[in-house]
PDB file of C-alpha atoms in Angstrom:
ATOM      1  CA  UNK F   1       2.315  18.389 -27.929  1.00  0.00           C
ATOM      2  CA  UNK F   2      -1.075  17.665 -26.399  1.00  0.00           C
ATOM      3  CA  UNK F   3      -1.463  15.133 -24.269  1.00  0.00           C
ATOM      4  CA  UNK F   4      -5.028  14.089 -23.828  1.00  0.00           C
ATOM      5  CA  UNK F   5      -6.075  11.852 -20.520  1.00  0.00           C
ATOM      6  CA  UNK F   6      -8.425   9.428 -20.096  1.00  0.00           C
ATOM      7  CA  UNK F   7     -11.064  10.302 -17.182  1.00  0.00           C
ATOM      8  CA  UNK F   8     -10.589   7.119 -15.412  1.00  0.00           C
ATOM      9  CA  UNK F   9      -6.682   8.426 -15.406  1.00  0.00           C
ATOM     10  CA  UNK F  10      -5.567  10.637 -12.489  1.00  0.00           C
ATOM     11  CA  UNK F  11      -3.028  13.216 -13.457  1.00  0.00           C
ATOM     12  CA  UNK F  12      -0.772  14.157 -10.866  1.00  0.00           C
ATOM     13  CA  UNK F  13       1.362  16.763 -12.639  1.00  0.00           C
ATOM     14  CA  UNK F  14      -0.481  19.336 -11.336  1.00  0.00           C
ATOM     15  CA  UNK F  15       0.207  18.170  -7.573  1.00  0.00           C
ATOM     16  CA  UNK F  16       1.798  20.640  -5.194  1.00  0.00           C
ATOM     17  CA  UNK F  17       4.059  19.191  -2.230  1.00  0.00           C
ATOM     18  CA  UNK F  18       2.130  16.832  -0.116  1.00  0.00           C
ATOM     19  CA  UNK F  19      -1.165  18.684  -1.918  1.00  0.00           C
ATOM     20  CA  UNK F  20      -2.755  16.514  -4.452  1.00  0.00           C
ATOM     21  CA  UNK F  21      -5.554  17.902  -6.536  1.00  0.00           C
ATOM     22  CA  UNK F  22      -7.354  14.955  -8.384  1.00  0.00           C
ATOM     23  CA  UNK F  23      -8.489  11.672  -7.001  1.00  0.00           C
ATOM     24  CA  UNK F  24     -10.435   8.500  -8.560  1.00  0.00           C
ATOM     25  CA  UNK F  25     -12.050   7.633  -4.758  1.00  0.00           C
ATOM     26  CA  UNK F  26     -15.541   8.676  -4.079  1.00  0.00           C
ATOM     27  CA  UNK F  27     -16.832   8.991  -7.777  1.00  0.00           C
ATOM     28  CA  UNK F  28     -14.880   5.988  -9.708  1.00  0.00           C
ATOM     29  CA  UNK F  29     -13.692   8.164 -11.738  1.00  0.00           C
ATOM     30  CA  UNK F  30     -11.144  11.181 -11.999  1.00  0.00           C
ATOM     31  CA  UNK F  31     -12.455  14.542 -10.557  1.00  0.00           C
ATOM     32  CA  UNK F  32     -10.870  17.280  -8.832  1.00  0.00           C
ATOM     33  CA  UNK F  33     -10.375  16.597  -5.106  1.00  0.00           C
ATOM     34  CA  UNK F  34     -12.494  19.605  -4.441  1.00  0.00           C
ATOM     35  CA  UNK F  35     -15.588  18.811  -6.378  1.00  0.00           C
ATOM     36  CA  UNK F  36     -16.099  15.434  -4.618  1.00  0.00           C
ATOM     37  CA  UNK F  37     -18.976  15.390  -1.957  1.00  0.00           C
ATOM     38  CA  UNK F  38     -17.206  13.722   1.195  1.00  0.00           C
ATOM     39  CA  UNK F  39     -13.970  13.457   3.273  1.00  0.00           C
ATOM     40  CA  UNK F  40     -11.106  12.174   1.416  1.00  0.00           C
ATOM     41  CA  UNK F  41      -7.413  12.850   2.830  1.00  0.00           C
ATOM     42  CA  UNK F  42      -4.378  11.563  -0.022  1.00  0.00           C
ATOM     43  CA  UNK F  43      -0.830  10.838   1.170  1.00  0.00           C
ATOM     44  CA  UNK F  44       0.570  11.317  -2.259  1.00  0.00           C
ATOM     45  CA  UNK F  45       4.186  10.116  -3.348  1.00  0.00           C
ATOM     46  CA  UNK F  46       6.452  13.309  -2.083  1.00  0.00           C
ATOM     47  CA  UNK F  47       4.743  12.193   1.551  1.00  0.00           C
ATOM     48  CA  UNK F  48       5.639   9.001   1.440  1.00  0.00           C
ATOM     49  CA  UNK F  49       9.109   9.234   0.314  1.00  0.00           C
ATOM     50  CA  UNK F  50       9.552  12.071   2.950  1.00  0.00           C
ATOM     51  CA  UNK F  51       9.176   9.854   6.055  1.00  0.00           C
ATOM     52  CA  UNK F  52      11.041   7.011   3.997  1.00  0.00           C
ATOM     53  CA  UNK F  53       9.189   4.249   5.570  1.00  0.00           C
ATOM     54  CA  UNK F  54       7.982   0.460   4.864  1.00  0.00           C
ATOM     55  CA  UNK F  55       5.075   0.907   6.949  1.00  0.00           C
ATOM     56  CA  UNK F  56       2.293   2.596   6.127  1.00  0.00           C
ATOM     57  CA  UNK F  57       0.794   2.621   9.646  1.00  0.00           C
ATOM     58  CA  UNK F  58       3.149   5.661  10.083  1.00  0.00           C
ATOM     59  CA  UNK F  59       2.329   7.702   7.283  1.00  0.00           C
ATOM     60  CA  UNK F  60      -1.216   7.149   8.091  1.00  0.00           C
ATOM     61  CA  UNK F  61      -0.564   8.229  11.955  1.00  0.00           C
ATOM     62  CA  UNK F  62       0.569  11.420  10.462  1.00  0.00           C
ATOM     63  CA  UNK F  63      -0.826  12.225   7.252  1.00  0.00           C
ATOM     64  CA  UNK F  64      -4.537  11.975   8.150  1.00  0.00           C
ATOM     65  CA  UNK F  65      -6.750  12.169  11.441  1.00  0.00           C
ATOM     66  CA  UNK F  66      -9.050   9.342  12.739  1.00  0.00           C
ATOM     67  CA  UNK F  67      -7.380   6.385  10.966  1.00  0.00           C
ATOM     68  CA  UNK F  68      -5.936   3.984  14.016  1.00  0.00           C
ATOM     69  CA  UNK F  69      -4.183   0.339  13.074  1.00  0.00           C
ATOM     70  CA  UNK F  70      -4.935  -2.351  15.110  1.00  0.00           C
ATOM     71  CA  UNK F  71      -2.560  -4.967  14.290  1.00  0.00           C
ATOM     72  CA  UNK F  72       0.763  -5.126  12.935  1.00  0.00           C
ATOM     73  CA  UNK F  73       0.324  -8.414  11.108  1.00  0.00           C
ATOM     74  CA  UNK F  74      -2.272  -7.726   9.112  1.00  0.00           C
ATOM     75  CA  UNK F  75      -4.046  -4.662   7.475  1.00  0.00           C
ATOM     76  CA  UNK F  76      -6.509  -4.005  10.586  1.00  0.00           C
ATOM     77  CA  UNK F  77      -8.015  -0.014  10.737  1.00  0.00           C
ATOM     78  CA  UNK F  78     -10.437   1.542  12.732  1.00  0.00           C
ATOM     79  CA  UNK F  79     -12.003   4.662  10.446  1.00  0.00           C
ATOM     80  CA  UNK F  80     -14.342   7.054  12.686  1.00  0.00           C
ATOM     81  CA  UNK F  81     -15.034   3.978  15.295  1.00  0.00           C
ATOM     82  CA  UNK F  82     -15.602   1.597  12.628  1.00  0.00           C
ATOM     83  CA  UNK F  83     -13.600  -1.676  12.038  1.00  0.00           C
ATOM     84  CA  UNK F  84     -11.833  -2.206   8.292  1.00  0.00           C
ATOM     85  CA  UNK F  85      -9.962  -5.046   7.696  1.00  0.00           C
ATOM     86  CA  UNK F  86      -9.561  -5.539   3.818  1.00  0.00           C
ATOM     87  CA  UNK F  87      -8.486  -2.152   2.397  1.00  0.00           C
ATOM     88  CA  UNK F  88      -8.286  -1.749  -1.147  1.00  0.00           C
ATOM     89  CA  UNK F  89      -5.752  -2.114  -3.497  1.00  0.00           C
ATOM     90  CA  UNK F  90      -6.311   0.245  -7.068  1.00  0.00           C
ATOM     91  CA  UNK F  91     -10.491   0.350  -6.038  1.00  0.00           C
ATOM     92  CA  UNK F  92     -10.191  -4.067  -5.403  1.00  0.00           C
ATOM     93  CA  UNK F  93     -11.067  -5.420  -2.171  1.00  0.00           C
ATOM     94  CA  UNK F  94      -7.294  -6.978  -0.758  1.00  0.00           C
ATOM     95  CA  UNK F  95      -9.121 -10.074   1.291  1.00  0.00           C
ATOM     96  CA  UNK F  96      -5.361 -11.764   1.966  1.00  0.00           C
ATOM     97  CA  UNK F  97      -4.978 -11.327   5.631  1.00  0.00           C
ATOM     98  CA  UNK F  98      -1.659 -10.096   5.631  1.00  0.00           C
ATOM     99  CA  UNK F  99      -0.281  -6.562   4.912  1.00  0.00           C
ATOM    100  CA  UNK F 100      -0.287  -4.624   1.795  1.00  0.00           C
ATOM    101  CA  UNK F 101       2.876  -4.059   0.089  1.00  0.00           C
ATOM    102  CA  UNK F 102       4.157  -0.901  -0.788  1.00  0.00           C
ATOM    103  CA  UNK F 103       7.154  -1.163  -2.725  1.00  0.00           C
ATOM    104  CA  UNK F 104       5.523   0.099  -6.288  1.00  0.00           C
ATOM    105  CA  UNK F 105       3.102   2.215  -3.598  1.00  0.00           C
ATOM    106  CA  UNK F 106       2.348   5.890  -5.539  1.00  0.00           C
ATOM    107  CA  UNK F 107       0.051   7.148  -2.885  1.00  0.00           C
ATOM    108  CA  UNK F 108      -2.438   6.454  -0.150  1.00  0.00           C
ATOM    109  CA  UNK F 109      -6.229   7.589  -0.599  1.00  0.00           C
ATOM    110  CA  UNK F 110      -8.484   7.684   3.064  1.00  0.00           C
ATOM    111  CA  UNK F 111     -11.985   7.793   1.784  1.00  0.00           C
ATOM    112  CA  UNK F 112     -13.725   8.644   5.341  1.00  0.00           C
ATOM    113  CA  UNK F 113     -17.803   8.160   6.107  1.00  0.00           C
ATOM    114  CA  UNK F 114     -20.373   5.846   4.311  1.00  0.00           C
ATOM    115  CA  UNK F 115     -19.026   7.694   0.681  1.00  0.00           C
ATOM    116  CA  UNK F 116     -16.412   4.467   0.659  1.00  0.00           C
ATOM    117  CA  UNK F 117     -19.115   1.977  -0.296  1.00  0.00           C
ATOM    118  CA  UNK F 118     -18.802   3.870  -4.010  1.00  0.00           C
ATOM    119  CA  UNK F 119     -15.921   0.890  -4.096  1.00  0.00           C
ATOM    120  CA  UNK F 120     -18.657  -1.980  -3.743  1.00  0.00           C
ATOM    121  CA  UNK F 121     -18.101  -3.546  -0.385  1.00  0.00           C
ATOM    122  CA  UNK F 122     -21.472  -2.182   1.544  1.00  0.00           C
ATOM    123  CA  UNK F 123     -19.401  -2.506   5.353  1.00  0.00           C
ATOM    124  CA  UNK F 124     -17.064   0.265   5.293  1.00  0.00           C
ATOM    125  CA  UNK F 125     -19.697   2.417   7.262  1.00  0.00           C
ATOM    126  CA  UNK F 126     -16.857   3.952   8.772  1.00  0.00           C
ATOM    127  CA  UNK F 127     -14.589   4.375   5.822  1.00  0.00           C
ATOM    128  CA  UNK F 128     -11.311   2.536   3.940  1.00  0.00           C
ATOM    129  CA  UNK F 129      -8.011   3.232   2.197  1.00  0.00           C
ATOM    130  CA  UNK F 130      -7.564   2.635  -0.960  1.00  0.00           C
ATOM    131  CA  UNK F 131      -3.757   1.670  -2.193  1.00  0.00           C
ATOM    132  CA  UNK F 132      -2.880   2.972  -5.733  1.00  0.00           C
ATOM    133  CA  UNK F 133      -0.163   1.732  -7.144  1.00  0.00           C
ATOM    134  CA  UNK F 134       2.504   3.126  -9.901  1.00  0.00           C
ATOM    135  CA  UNK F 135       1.733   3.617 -13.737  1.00  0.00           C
ATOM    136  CA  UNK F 136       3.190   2.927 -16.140  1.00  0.00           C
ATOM    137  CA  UNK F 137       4.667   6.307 -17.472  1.00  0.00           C
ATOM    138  CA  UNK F 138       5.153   7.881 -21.204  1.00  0.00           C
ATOM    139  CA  UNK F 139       8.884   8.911 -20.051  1.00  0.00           C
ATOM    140  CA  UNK F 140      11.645   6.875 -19.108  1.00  0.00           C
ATOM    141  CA  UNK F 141      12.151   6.534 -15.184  1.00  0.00           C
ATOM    142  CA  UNK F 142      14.736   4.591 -13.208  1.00  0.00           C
ATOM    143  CA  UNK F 143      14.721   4.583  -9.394  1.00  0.00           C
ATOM    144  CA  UNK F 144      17.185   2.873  -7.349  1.00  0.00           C
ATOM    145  CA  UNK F 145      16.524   3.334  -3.344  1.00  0.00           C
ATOM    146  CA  UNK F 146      18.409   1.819  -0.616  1.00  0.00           C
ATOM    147  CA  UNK F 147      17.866   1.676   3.204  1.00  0.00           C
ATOM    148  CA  UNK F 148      19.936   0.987   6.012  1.00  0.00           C
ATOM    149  CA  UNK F 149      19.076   1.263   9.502  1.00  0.00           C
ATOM    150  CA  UNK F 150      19.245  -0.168  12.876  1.00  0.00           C
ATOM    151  CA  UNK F 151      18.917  -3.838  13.970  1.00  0.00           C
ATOM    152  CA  UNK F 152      20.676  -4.621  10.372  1.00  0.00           C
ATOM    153  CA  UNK F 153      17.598  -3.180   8.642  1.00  0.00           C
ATOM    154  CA  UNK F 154      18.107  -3.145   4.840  1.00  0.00           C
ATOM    155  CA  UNK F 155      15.773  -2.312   1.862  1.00  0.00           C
ATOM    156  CA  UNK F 156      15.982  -2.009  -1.549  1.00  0.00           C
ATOM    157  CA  UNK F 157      13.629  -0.787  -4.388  1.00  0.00           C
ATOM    158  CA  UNK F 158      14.270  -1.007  -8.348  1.00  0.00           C
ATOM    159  CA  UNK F 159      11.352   0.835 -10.070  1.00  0.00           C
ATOM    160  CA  UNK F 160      12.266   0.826 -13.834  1.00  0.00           C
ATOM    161  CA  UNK F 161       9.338   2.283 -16.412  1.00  0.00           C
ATOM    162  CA  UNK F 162       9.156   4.121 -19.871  1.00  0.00           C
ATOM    163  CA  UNK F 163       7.603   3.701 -23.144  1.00  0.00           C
ATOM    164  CA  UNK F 164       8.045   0.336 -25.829  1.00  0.00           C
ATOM    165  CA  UNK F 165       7.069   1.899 -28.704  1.00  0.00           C
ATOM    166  CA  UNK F 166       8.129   5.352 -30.408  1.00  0.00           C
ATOM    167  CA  UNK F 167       4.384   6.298 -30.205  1.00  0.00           C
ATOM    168  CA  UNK F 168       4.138   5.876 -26.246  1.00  0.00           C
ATOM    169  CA  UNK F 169       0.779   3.728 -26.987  1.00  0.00           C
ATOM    170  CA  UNK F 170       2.742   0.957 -25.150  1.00  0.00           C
ATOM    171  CA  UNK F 171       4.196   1.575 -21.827  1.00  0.00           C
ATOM    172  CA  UNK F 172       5.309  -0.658 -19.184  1.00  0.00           C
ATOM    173  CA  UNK F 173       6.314  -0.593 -15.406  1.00  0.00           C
ATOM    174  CA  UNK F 174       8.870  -3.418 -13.458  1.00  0.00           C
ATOM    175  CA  UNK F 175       9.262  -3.045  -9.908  1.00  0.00           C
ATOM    176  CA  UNK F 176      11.627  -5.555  -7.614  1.00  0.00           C
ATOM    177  CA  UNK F 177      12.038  -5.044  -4.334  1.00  0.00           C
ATOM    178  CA  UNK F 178      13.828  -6.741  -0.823  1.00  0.00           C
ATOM    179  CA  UNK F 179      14.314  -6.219   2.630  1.00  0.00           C
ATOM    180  CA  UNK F 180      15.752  -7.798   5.676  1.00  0.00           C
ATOM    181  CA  UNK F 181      14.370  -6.145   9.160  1.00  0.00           C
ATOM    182  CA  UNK F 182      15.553  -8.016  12.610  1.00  0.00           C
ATOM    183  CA  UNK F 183      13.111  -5.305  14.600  1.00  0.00           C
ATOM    184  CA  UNK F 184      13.631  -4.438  18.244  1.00  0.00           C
ATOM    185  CA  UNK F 185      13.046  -7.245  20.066  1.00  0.00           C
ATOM    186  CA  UNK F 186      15.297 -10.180  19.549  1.00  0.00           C
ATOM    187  CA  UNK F 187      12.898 -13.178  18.573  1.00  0.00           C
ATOM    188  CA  UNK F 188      11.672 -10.857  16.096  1.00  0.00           C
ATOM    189  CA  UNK F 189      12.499 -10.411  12.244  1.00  0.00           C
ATOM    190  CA  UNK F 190      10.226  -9.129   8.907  1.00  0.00           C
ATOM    191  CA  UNK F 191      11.741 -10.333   5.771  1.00  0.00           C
ATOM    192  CA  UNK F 192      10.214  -9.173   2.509  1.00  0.00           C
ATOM    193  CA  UNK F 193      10.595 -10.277  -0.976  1.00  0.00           C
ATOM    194  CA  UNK F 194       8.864  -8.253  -3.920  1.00  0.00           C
ATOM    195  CA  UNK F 195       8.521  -8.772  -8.134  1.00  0.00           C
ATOM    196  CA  UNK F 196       5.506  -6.493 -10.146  1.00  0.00           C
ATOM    197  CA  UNK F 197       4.974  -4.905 -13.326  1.00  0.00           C
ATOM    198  CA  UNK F 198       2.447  -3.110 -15.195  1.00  0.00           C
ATOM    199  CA  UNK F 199       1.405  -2.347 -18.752  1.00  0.00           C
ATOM    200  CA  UNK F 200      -0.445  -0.456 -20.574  1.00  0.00           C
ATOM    201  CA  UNK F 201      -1.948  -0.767 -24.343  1.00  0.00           C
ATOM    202  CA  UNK F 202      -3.696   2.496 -26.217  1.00  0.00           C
ATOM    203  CA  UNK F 203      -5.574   1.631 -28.993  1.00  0.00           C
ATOM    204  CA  UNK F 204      -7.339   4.947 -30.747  1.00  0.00           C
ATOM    205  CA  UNK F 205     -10.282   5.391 -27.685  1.00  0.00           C
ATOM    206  CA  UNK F 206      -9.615   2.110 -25.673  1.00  0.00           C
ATOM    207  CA  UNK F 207      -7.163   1.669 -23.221  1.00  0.00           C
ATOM    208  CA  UNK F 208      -6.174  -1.815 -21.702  1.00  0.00           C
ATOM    209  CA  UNK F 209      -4.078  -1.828 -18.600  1.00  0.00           C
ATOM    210  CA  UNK F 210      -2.192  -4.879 -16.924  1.00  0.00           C
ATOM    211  CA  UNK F 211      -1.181  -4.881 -13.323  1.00  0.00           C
ATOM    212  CA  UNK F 212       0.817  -7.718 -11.202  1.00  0.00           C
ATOM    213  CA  UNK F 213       3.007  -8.787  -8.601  1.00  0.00           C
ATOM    214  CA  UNK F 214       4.396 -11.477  -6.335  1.00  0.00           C
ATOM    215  CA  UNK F 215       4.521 -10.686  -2.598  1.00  0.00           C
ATOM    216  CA  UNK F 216       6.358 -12.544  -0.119  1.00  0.00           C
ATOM    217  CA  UNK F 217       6.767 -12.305   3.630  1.00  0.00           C
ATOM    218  CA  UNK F 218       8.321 -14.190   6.311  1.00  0.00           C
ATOM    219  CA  UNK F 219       9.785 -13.286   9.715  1.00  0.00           C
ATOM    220  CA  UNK F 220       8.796 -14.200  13.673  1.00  0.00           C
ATOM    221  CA  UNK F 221       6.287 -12.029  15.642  1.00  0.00           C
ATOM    222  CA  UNK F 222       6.061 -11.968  19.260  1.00  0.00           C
ATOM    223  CA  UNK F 223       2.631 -10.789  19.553  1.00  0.00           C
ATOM    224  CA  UNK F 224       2.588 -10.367  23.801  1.00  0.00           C
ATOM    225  CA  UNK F 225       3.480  -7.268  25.147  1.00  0.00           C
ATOM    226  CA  UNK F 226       3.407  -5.825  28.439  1.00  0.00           C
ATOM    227  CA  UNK F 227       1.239  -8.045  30.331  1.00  0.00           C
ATOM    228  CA  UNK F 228       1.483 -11.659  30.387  1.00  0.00           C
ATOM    229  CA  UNK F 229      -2.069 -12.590  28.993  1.00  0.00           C
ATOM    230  CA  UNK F 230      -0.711 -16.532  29.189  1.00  0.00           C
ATOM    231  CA  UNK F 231      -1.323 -16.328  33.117  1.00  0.00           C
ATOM    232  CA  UNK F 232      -4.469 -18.359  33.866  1.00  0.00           C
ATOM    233  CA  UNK F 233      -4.513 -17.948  37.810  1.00  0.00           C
ATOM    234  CA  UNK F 234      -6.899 -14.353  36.809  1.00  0.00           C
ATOM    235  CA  UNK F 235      -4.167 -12.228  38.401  1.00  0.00           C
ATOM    236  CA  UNK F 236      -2.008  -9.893  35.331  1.00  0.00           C
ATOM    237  CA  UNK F 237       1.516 -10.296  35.746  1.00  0.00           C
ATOM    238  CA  UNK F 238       4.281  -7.862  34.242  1.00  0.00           C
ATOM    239  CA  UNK F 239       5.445  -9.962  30.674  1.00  0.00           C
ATOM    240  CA  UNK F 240       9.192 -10.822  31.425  1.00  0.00           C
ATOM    241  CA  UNK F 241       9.890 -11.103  27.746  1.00  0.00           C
ATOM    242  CA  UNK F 242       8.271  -7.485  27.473  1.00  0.00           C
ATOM    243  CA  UNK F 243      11.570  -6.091  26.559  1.00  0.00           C
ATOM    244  CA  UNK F 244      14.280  -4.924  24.111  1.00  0.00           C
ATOM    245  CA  UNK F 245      16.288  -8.196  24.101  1.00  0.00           C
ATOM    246  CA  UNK F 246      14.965 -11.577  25.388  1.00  0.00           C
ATOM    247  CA  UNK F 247      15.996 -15.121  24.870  1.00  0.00           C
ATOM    248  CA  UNK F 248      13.442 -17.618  24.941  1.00  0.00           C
ATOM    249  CA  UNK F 249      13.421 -20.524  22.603  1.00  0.00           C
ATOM    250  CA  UNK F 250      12.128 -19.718  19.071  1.00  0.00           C
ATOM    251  CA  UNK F 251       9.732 -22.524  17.611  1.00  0.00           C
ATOM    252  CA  UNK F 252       7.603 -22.754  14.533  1.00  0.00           C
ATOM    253  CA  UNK F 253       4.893 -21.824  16.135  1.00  0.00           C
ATOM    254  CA  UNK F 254       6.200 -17.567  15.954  1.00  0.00           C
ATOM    255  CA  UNK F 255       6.967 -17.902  12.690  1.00  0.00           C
ATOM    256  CA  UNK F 256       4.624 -16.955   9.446  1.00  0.00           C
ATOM    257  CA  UNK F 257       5.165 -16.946   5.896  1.00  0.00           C
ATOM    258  CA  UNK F 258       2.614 -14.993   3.836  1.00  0.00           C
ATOM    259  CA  UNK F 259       2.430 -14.954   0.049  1.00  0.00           C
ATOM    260  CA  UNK F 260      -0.364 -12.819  -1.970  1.00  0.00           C
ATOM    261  CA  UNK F 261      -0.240 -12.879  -5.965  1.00  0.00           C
ATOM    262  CA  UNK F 262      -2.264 -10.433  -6.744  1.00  0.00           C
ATOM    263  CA  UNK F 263      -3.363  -9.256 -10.703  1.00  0.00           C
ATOM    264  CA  UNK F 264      -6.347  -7.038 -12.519  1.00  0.00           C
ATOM    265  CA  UNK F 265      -7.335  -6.022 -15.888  1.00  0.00           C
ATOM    266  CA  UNK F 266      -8.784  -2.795 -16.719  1.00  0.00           C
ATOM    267  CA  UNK F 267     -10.533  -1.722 -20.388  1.00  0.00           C
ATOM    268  CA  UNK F 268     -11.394   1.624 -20.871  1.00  0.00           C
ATOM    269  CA  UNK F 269     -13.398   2.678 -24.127  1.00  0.00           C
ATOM    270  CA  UNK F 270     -14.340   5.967 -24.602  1.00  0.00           C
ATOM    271  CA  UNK F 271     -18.447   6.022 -26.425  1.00  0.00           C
ATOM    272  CA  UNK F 272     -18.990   8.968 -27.001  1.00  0.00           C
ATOM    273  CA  UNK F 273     -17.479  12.190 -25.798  1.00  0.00           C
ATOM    274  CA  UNK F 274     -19.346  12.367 -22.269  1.00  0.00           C
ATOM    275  CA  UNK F 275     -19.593   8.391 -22.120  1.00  0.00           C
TER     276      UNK F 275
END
């Protein structure tokens, strides 16, 4: 059986290890990663489940060169000495100040130099990363992944996806997700609540795609380190509460709650057979 895919579609069969060969970033649509005119690094799926993390900060610290976060709290890069602050979530601008999720995360795409502003935002001079998230697939998948680590870290991910109909022309994704992370330091803890789907309709040369989800997180963030930047008399001080485990008081004034609902449409019809 033949199965014929859509240009806008990026098919990842043909992916080798932590090589990827086809990417939608830097043309909008689906061309081999060697054909594309600029620098473009992918941390595809085998990456990402190899360092098993919730953080994408540390795949990017290892998977590509020049990327450097900024911020824990939110999604805050410098690319090749520029700043970027709203990366980009399936080619859409993410303008929630908060960081992306990446339970139902498939890969990572870096899209270095002034080649980003293909995506439509004209002030990633320096570059941007583009999150792409799962499909959903023509063959039933189920994926149960747990975590447990150290300061009673716990995840959990439930990725269930397959076909609806016989005929595969109707295919659907659900993703729910959870975690419970008390960090290092004491004061600090980054709970995480996660619910997202995706479908997809084929209809002879026109295919409609759904995506959704429902992000929450909540936890307290000591954002001083090191140096005491609270002293006023002009004369740094060594932070007291700089270390593993500290006491002070906690108030509402550490603590955030961030939610993002975040959805988009696609509708792809094929014209003619170039168009």
């Amino acid at each position: 059986e033949v199965l014929s895919l859509p240009k806008f579609e990026v098919n990842a069969s043909r992916d080798v290890g932590y090589f990827s060969t086809e990417t939608l970033a830097g043309t909008r649509s689906a061309k081999a990663l060697v054909d594309v005119p600029g620098s473009i690094a992918i941390i595809n799926r085998e990456m990402i489940e190899d360092f098993n993390t919730s953080n994408f900060d540390d795949v990017l610290k290892y998977g590509v060169s020049g990327v450097t976060p900024n911020d824990e709290v939110i999604d805050d890069l410098n690319i090749r000495g520029f700043r970027q602050v709203n990366p980009f979530r399936d080619g859409v601008e993410s303008v929630g100040a908060m960081i992306n999720q990446t339970f139902d995360l498939e890969r990572l795409e870096v899209v270095k130099g002034p080649s980003a502003m293909v995506f439509g935002n004209t002030s990633v001079l320096g570059g941007t990363v583009n999150f792409v998230s799962r499909k959903p697939t023509a063959i039933p998948v189920r994926d149960i992944k747990v975590t447990v680590g150290e300061n009673s870290f716990l995840r959990s991910e439930l990725n269930l996806s397959g076909p609806v109909t016989e005929a595969k022309d109707i295919r659907y994704r659900l993703t729910l997700g959870g975690q419970v992370d008390d960090r290092t330091k004491e004061i600090e803890s980054d709970d995480q609540l996660f619910a997202g789907g995706a479908m997809t309709f084929d209809f002879a040369d026109t295919t409609i795609s759904l995506y959704g989800y429902h992000f929450n997180k909540a936890g307290y963030t000591y954002y001083n380190d090191f140096l005491d930047n609270r002293i006023t008399t002009g004369i740094m001080q060594l932070n007291p509460n700089s270390t593993k485990y500290f006491g002070p008081a906690r108030s509402d004034d550490v603590f955030t709650e961030q939610n993002e609902n975040f959805f988009s449409a696609s509708w792809v019809t094929q014209l003619k057979h170039n168009l």
